[in-house]
CSV table of C-alpha atoms in Angstrom, one decimal:
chain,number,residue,atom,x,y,z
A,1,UNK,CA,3.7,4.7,4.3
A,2,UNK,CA,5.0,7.8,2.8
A,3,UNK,CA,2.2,10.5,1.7
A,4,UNK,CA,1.7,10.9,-2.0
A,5,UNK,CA,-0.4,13.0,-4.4
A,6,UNK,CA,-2.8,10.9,-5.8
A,7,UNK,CA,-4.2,11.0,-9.5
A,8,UNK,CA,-6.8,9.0,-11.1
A,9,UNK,CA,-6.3,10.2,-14.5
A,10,UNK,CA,-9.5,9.5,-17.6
A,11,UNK,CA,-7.4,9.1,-20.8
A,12,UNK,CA,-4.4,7.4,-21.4
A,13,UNK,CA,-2.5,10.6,-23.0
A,14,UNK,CA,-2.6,12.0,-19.6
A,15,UNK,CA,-1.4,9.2,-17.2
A,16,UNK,CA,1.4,9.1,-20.1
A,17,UNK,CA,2.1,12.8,-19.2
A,18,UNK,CA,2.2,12.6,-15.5
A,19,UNK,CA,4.3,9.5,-15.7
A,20,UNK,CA,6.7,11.2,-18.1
A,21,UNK,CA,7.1,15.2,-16.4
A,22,UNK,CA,7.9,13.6,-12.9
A,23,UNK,CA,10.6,10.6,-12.6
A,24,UNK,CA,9.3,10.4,-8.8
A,25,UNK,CA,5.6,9.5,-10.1
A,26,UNK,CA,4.6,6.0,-10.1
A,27,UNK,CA,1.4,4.0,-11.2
A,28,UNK,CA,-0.8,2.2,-10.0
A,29,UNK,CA,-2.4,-1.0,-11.1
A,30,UNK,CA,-4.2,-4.0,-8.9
A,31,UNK,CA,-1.7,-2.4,-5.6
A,32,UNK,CA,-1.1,-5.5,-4.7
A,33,UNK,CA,2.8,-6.1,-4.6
A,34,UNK,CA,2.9,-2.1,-5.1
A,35,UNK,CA,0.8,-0.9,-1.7
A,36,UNK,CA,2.9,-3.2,0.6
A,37,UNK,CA,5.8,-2.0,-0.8
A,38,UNK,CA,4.5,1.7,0.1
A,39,UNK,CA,3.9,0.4,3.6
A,40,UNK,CA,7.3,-1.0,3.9
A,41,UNK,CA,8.5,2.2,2.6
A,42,UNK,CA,10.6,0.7,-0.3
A,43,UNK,CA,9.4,3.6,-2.9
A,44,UNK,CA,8.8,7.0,-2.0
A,45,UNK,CA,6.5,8.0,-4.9
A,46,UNK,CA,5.6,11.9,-5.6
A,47,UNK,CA,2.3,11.0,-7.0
A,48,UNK,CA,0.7,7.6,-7.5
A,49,UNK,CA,-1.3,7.2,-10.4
A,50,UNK,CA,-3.9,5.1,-10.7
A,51,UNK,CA,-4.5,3.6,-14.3
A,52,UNK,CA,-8.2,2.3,-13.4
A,53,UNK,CA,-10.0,4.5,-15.4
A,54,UNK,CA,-8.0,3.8,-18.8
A,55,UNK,CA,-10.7,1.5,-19.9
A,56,UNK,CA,-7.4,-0.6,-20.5
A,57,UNK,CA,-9.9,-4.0,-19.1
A,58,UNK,CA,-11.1,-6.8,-20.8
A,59,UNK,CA,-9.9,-10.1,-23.0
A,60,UNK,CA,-10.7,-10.2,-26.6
A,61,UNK,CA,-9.9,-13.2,-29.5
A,62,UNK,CA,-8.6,-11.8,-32.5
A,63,UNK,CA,-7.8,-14.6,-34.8
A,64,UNK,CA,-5.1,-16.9,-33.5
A,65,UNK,CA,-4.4,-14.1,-30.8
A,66,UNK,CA,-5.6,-13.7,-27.1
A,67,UNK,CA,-5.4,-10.4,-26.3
A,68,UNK,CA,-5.6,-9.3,-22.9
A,69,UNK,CA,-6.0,-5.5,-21.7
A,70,UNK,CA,-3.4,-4.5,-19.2
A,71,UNK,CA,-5.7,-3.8,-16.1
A,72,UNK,CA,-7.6,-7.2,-16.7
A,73,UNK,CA,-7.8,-8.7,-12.9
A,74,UNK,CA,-6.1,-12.6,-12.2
A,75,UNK,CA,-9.5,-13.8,-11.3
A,76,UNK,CA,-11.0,-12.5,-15.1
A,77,UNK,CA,-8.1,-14.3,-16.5
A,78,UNK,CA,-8.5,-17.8,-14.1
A,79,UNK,CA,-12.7,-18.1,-15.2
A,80,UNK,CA,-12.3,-16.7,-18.8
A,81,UNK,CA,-13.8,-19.3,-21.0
A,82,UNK,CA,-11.8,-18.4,-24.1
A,83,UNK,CA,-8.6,-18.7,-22.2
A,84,UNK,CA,-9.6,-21.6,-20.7
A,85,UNK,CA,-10.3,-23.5,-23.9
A,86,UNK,CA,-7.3,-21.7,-25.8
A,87,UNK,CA,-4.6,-21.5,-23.5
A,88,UNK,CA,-5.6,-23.4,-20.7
A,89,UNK,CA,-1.8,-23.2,-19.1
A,90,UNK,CA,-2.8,-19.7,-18.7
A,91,UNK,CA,-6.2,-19.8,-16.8
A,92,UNK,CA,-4.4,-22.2,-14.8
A,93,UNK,CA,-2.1,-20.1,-14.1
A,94,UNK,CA,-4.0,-17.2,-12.9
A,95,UNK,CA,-5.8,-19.3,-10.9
A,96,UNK,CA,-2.6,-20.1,-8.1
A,97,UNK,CA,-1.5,-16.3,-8.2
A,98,UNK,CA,-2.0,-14.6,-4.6
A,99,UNK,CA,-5.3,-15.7,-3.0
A,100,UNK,CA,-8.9,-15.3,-3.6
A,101,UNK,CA,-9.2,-11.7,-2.7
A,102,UNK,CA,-5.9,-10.9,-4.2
A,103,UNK,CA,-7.0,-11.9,-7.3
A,104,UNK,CA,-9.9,-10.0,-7.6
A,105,UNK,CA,-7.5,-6.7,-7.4
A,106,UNK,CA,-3.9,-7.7,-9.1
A,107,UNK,CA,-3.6,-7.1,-12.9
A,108,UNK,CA,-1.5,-8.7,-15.9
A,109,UNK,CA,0.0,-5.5,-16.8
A,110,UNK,CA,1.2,-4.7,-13.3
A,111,UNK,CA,2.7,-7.9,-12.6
A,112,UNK,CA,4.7,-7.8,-16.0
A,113,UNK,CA,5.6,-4.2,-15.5
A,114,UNK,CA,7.0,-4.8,-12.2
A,115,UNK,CA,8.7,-8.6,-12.8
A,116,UNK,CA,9.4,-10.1,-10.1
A,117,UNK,CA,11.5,-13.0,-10.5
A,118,UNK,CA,9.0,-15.0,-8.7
A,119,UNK,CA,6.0,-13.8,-10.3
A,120,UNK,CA,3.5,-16.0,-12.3
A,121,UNK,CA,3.3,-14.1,-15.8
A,122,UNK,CA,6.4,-13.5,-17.0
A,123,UNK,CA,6.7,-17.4,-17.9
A,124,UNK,CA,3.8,-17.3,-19.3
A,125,UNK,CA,4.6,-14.5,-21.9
A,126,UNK,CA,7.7,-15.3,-22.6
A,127,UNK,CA,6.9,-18.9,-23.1
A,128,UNK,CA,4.1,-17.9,-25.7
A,129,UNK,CA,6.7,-15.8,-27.6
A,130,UNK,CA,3.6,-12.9,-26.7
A,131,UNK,CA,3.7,-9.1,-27.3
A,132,UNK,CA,3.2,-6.1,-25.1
A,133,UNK,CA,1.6,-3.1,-26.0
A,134,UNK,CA,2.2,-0.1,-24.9
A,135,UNK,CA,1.0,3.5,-25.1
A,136,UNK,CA,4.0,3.9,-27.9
A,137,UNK,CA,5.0,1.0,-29.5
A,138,UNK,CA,4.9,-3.1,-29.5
A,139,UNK,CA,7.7,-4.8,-27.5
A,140,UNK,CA,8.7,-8.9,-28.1
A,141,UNK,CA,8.3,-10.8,-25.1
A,142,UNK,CA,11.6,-11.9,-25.2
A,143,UNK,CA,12.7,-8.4,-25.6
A,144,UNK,CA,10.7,-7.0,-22.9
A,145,UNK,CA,12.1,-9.0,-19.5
A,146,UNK,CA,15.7,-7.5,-18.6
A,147,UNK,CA,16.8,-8.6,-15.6
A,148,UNK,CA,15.3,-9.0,-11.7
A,149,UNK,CA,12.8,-6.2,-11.6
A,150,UNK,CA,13.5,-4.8,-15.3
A,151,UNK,CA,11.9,-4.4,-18.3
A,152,UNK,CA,12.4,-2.5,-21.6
A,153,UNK,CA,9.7,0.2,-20.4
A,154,UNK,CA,11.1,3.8,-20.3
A,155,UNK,CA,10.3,6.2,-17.8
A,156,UNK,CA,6.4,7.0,-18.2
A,157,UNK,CA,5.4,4.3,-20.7
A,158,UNK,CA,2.1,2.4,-19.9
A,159,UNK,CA,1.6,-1.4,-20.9
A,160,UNK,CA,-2.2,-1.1,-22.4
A,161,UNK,CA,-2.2,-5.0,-23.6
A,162,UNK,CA,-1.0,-7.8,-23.9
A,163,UNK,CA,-1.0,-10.0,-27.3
A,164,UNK,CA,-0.9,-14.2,-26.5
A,165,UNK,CA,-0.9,-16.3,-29.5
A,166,UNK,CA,-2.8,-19.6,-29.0
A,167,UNK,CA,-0.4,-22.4,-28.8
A,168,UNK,CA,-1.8,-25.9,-29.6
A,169,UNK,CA,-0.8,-27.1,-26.6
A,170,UNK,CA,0.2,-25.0,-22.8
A,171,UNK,CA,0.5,-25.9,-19.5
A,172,UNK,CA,1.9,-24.1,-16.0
A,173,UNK,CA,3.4,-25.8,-13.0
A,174,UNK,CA,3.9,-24.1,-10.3
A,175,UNK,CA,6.6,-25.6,-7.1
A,176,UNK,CA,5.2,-22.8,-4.3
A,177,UNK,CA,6.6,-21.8,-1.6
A,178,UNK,CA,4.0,-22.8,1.2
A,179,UNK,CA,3.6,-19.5,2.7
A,180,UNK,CA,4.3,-17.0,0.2
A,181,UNK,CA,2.4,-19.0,-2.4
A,182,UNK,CA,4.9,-17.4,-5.0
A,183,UNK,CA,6.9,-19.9,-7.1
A,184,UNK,CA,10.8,-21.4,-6.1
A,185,UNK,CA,10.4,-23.3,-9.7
A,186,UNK,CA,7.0,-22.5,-12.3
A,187,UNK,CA,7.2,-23.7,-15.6
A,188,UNK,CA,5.4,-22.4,-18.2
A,189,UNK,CA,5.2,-24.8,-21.6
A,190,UNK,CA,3.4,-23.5,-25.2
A,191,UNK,CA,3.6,-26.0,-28.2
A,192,UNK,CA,3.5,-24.5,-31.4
A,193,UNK,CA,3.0,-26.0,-34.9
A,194,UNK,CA,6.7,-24.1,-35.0
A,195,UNK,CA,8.1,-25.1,-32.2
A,196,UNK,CA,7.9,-25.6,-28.3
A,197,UNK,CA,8.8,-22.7,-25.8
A,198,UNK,CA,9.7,-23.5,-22.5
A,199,UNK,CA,9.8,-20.6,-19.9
A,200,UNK,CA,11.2,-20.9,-16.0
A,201,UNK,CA,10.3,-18.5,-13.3
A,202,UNK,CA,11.2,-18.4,-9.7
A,203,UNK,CA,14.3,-19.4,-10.0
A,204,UNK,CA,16.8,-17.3,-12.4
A,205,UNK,CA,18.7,-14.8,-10.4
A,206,UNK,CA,17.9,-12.4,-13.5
A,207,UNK,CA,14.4,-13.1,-13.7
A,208,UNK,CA,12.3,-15.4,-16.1
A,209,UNK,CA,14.4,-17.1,-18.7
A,210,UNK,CA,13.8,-19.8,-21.6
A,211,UNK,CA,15.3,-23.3,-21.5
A,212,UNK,CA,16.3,-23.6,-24.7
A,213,UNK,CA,18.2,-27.1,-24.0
A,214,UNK,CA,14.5,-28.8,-23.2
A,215,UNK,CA,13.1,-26.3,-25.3
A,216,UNK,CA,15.1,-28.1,-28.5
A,217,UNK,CA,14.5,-31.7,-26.9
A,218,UNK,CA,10.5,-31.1,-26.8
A,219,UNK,CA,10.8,-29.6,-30.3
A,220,UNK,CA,11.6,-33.4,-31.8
A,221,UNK,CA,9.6,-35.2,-28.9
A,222,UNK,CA,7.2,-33.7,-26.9
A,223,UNK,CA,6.8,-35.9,-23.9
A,224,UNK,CA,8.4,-36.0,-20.6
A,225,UNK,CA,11.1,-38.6,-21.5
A,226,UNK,CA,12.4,-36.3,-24.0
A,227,UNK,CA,13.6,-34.0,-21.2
A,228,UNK,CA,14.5,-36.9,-17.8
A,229,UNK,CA,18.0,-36.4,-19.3
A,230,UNK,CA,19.1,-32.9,-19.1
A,231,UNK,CA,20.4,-31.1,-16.7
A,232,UNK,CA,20.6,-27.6,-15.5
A,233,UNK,CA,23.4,-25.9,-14.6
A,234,UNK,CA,22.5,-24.2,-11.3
A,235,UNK,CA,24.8,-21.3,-11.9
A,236,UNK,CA,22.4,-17.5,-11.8
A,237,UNK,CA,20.2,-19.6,-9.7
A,238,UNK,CA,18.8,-17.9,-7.0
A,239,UNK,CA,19.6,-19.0,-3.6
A,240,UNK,CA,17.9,-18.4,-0.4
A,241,UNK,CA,16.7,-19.9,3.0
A,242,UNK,CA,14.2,-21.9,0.9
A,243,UNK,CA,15.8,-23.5,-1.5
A,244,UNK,CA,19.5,-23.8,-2.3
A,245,UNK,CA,20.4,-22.6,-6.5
A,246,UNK,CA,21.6,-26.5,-6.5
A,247,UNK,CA,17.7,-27.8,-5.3
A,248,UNK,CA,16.0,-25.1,-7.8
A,249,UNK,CA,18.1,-26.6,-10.6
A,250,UNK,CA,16.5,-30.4,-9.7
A,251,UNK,CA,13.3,-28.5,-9.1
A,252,UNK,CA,13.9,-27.3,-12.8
A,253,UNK,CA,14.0,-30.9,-14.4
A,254,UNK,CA,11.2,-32.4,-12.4
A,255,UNK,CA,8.9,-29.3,-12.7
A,256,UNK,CA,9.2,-29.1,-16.3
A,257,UNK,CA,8.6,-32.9,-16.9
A,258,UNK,CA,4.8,-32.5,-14.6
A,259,UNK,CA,4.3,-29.6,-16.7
A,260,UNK,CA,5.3,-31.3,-20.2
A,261,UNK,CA,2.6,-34.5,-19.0
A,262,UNK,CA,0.4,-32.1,-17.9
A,263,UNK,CA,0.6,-30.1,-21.5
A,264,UNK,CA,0.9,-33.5,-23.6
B,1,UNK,CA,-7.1,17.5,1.5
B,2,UNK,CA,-8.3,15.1,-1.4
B,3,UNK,CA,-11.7,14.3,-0.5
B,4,UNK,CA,-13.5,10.7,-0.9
B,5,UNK,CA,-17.2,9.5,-0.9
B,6,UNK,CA,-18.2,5.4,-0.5
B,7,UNK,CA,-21.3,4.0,0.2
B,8,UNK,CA,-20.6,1.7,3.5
B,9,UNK,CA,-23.8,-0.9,4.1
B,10,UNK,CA,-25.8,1.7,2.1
B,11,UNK,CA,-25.4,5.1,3.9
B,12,UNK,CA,-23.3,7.8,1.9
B,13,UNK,CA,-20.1,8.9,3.3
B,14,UNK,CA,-17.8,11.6,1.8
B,15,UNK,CA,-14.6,11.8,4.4
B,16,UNK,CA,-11.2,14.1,3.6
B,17,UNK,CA,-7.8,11.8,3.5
B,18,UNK,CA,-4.7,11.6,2.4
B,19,UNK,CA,-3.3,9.9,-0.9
B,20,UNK,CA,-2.3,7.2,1.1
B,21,UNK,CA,-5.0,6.5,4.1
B,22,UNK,CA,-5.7,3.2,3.5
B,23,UNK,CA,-9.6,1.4,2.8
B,24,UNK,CA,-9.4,-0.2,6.0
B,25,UNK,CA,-8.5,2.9,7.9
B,26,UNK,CA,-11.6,4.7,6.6
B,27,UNK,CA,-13.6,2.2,7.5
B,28,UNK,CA,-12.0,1.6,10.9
B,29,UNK,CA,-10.8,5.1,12.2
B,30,UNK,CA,-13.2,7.8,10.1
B,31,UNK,CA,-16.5,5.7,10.4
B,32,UNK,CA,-15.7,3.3,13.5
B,33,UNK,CA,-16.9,0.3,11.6
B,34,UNK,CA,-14.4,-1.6,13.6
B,35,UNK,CA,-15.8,-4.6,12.6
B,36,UNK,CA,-13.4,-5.2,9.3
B,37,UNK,CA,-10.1,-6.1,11.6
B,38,UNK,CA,-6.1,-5.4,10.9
B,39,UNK,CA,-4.5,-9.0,11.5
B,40,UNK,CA,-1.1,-8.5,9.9
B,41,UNK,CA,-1.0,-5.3,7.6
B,42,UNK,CA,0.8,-7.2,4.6
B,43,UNK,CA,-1.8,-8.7,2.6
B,44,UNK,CA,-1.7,-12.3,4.6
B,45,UNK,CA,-4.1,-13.0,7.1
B,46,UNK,CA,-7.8,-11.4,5.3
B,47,UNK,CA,-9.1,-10.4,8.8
B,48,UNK,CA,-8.9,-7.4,6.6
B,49,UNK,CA,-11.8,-8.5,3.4
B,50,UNK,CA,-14.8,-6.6,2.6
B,51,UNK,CA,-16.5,-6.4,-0.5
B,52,UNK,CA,-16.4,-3.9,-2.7
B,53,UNK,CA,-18.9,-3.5,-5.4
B,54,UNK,CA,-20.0,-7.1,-4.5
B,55,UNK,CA,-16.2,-8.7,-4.7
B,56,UNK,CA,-14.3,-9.4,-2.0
B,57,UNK,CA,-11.1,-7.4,-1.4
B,58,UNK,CA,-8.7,-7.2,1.1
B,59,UNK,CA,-9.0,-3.4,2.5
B,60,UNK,CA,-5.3,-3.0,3.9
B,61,UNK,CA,-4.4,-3.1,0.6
B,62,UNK,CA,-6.5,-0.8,-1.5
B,63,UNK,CA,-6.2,3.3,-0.9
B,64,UNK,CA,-8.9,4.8,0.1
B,65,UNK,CA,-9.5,7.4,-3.0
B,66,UNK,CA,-8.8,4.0,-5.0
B,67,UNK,CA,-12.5,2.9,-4.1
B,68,UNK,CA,-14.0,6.6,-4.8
B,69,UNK,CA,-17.4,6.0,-5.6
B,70,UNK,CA,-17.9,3.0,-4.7
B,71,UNK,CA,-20.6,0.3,-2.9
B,72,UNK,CA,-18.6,-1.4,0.1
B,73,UNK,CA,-20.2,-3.9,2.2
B,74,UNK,CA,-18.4,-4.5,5.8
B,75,UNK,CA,-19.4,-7.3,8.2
B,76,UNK,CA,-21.7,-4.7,10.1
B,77,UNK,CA,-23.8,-5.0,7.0
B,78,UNK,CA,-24.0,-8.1,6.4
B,79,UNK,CA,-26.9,-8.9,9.2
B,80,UNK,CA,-30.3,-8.0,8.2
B,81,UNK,CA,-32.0,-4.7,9.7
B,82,UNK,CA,-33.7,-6.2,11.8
B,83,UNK,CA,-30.8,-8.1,13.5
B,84,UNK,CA,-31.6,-11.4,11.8
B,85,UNK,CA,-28.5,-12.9,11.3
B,86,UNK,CA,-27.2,-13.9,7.3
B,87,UNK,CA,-27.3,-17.2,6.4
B,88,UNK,CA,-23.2,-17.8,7.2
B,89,UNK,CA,-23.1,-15.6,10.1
B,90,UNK,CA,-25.7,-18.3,10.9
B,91,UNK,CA,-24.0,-21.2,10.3
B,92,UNK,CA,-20.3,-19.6,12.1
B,93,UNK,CA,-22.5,-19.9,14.7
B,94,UNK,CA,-24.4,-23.6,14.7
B,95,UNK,CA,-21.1,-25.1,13.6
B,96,UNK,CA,-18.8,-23.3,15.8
B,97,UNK,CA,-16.9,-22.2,13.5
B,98,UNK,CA,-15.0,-19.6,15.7
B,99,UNK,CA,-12.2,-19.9,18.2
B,100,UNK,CA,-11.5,-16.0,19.3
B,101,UNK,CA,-13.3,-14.5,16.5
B,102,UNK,CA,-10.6,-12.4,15.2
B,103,UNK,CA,-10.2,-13.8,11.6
B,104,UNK,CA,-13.9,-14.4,11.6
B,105,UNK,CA,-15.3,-10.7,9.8
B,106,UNK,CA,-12.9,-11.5,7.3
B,107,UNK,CA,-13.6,-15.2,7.0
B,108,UNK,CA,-16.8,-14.4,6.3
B,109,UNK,CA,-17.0,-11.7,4.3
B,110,UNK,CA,-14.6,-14.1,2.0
B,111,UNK,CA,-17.1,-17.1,2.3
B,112,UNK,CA,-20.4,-14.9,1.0
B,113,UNK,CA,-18.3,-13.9,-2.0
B,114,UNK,CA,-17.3,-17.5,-2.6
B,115,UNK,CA,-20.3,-19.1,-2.2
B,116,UNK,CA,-22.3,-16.2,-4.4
B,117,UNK,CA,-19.6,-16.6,-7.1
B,118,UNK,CA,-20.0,-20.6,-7.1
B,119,UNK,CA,-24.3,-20.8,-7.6
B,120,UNK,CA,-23.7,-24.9,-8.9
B,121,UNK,CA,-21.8,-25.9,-5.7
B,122,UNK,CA,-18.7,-26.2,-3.7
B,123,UNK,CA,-16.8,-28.9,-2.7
B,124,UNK,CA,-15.0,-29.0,0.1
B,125,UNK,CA,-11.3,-28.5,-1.4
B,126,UNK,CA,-12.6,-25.6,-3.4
B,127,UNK,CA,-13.5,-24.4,-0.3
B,128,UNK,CA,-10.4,-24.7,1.2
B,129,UNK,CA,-8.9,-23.0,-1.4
B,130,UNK,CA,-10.7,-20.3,-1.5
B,131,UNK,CA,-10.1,-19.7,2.2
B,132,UNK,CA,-6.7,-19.3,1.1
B,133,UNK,CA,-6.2,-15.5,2.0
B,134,UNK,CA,-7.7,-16.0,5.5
B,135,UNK,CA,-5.6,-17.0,8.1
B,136,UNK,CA,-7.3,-18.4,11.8
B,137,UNK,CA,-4.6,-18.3,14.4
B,138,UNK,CA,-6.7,-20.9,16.5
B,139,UNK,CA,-6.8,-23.4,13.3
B,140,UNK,CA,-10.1,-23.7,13.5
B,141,UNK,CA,-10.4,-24.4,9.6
B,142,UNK,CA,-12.7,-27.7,10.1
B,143,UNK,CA,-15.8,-25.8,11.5
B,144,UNK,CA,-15.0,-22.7,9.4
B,145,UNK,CA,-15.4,-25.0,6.1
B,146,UNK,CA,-18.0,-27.1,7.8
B,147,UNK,CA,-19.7,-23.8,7.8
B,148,UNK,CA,-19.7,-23.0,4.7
B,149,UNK,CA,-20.8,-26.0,2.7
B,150,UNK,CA,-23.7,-25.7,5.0
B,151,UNK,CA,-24.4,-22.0,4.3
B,152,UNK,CA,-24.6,-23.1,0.6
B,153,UNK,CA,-27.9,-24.0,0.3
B,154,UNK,CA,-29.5,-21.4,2.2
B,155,UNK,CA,-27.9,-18.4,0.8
B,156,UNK,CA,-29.2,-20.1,-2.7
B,157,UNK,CA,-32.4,-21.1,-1.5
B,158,UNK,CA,-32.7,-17.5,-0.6
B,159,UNK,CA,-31.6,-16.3,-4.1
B,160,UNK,CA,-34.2,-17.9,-5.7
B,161,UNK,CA,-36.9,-17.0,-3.8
């Protein structure tokens, strides 16, 4: 690992200001995709700054709204009893993330701000049509992913929470890779009085994306069957030595149909 | 040189490092508990857990001025003073549940925290997945869950005395 300068900043105005004067600075949430990338040397921070002591923690109802602070840890999110009863598709979710200990450190907000296609939460946001907040303004979940490793967040800008509204129904199913434990196919489904969102991670070659072919089947029928006969192009699928853009793209339909029973 | 103080298995420790000396390197190289092992450096194996404020963490990937302040408990303090063995180092033992003992301060540093965090039980599959972030190159899962269930009881018995 490179060396860094190190900052564990008290209020949020001043993480914002490191963050901002230096384009080499770089923070610092759960570590836990961000320190092995240090040790492989894939970043080359100036200063890391850790956003710990924001007070940026905790899950909160407000209304028909789950809002979850941006430093709130996977393992807070898996036992949460509101989220459990509220969006269980979510606790789920949090719960097959990393490991055990891994859990205990990695955070929402990280894991959105960095978006990797593979990674849990995107689906999940996206999928509940959710809001992040950030230390400037409100961004729409479908707004917010743009591309493999992008988001809409300028240089500086600090994700303090996340707003989830409650979907009547929501489930997560995740197809992991055996070692990694990160997903080739997860399918994230919300049901809303409105509507059904459908969001698939793991597999786009830009990142999390909605299915808005099932998306508009599970709107007039919300069962499995609805969805047995579409198929997914597997064009922008990603490809790799463990699974061919062709086997995501059958991994799409089946995945979506256990998560659809699971929801239903 | 930025400056960091822990409490390691109770005794006060301020050390000078850099922004990117790891936990594990602390504990290891600055305060020779070599106990708390380095299996594979990137986050897989666990040989690496120890608890930090009572939750276990993996300390190859945590910085050391990340844990400023705080209570970390390593497998060299996990024995009672007088030597007496905890309750799962106990059980590793009756139930074999170590091949070359590499993965094993890690496994069960992980297994206290698990079995703390679960006071109504543990079956065996939530076991098993809990031991998810520990690897044991000699496969030697069976005794290491066998272990565990075992260790249950006692570590609650002990609780609630």
């Amino acid at each position: 690992m490179y060396d860094f300068a190190y900052q564990k900043p008290g209020s949020l105005a001043d993480a914002v200001k490191v963050l901002s004067g230096d384009p080499d600075a770089k923070a610092l949430a759960g570590g836990q995709t961000f320190i092995p990338v240090l040790k492989q040397r894939l970043n080359k921070p100036s200063t890391v700054v850790d956003l710990s002591k924001l007070g940026l923690s905790g899950i909160t109802v407000s209304g028909d709204k789950i809002v979850i602070g941006a430093m709130t840890r996977h393992a807070e999110i898996a036992s949460n009893a509101d989220i459990k009863a509220k969006i269980p598709g979510l606790a789920h979710q949090a719960s097959l993330i990393g490991d055990e200990a891994v859990r205990h450190r990695g955070t929402m907000g990280g894991s959105l701000a960095n978006n990797d296609p593979a990674a849990c939460y995107p689906s999940a946001l996206l999928a509940l049509g959710g809001t992040v907040k950030t230390d400037r303004r409100t961004i729409a979940a479908d707004d917010f992913f743009q591309g493999m490793f992008t988001t809409a967040l300028e240089q500086g800008e600090i994700i303090t929470s996340v707003e989830l509204p409650v979907p009547q129904k929501s489930a997560y199913e995740k197809f992991r890779n055996p070692a990694s434990r990160y997903a080739i196919v997860g399918v994230f489904v919300a049901k809303f009085a409105s509507g059904v969102r459908l969001a698939i991670t793991g597999a786009g070659q830009g990142g999390v994306f909605r299915h808005t072919a099932m998306e508009k089947a599970l709107s007039a029928n919300f069962s499995p069957d609805a969805i047995g006969g579409i198929v997914t192009s597997s064009d922008d699928l990603n490809s790799d030595i463990h699974a061919s853009s062709e086997y995501r793209a059958h991994l799409i339909g089946v995945i979506s149909k256990r998560a659809v029973a699971k929801a239903a | 040189m930025p400056r960091v103080t822990l409490t390691v298995n109770g005794k006060q420790h301020t050390v000078e490092v850099e922004g990117r000396t790891l936990l594990v390197e602390v504990l290891r190289e600055k305060l020779a508990l070599t106990g708390t092992h380095v299996g594979c450096d990137t986050s897989q194996c666990g040989a690496c857990v120890v608890h930090i404020d009572g939750i276990s963490v993996k300390s190859c990937t945590q910085l050391a001025l990340q844990a400023d302040g705080a209570n970390i408990l390593t497998i060299e303090g996990v024995a009672a003073a007088d030597g007496t063995l905890h309750p799962m180092q106990e059980m590793f033992r009756e139930h074999h549940a170590l091949q070359c003992g590499f993965c094993t301060p890690g496994m069960v540093m992980t297994a206290i925290d698990l079995v703390e965090s679960h006071p109504a039980g543990l079956s065996e599959k939530e076991i098993r997945e809990g031991l998810e972030g520990n690897l044991c190159r000699c496969t030697g899962y069976h005794n290491i869950v066998k272990a565990i269930a075992a260790a249950h009881p006692l570590m609650h018995a002990t609780a609630a005395e």
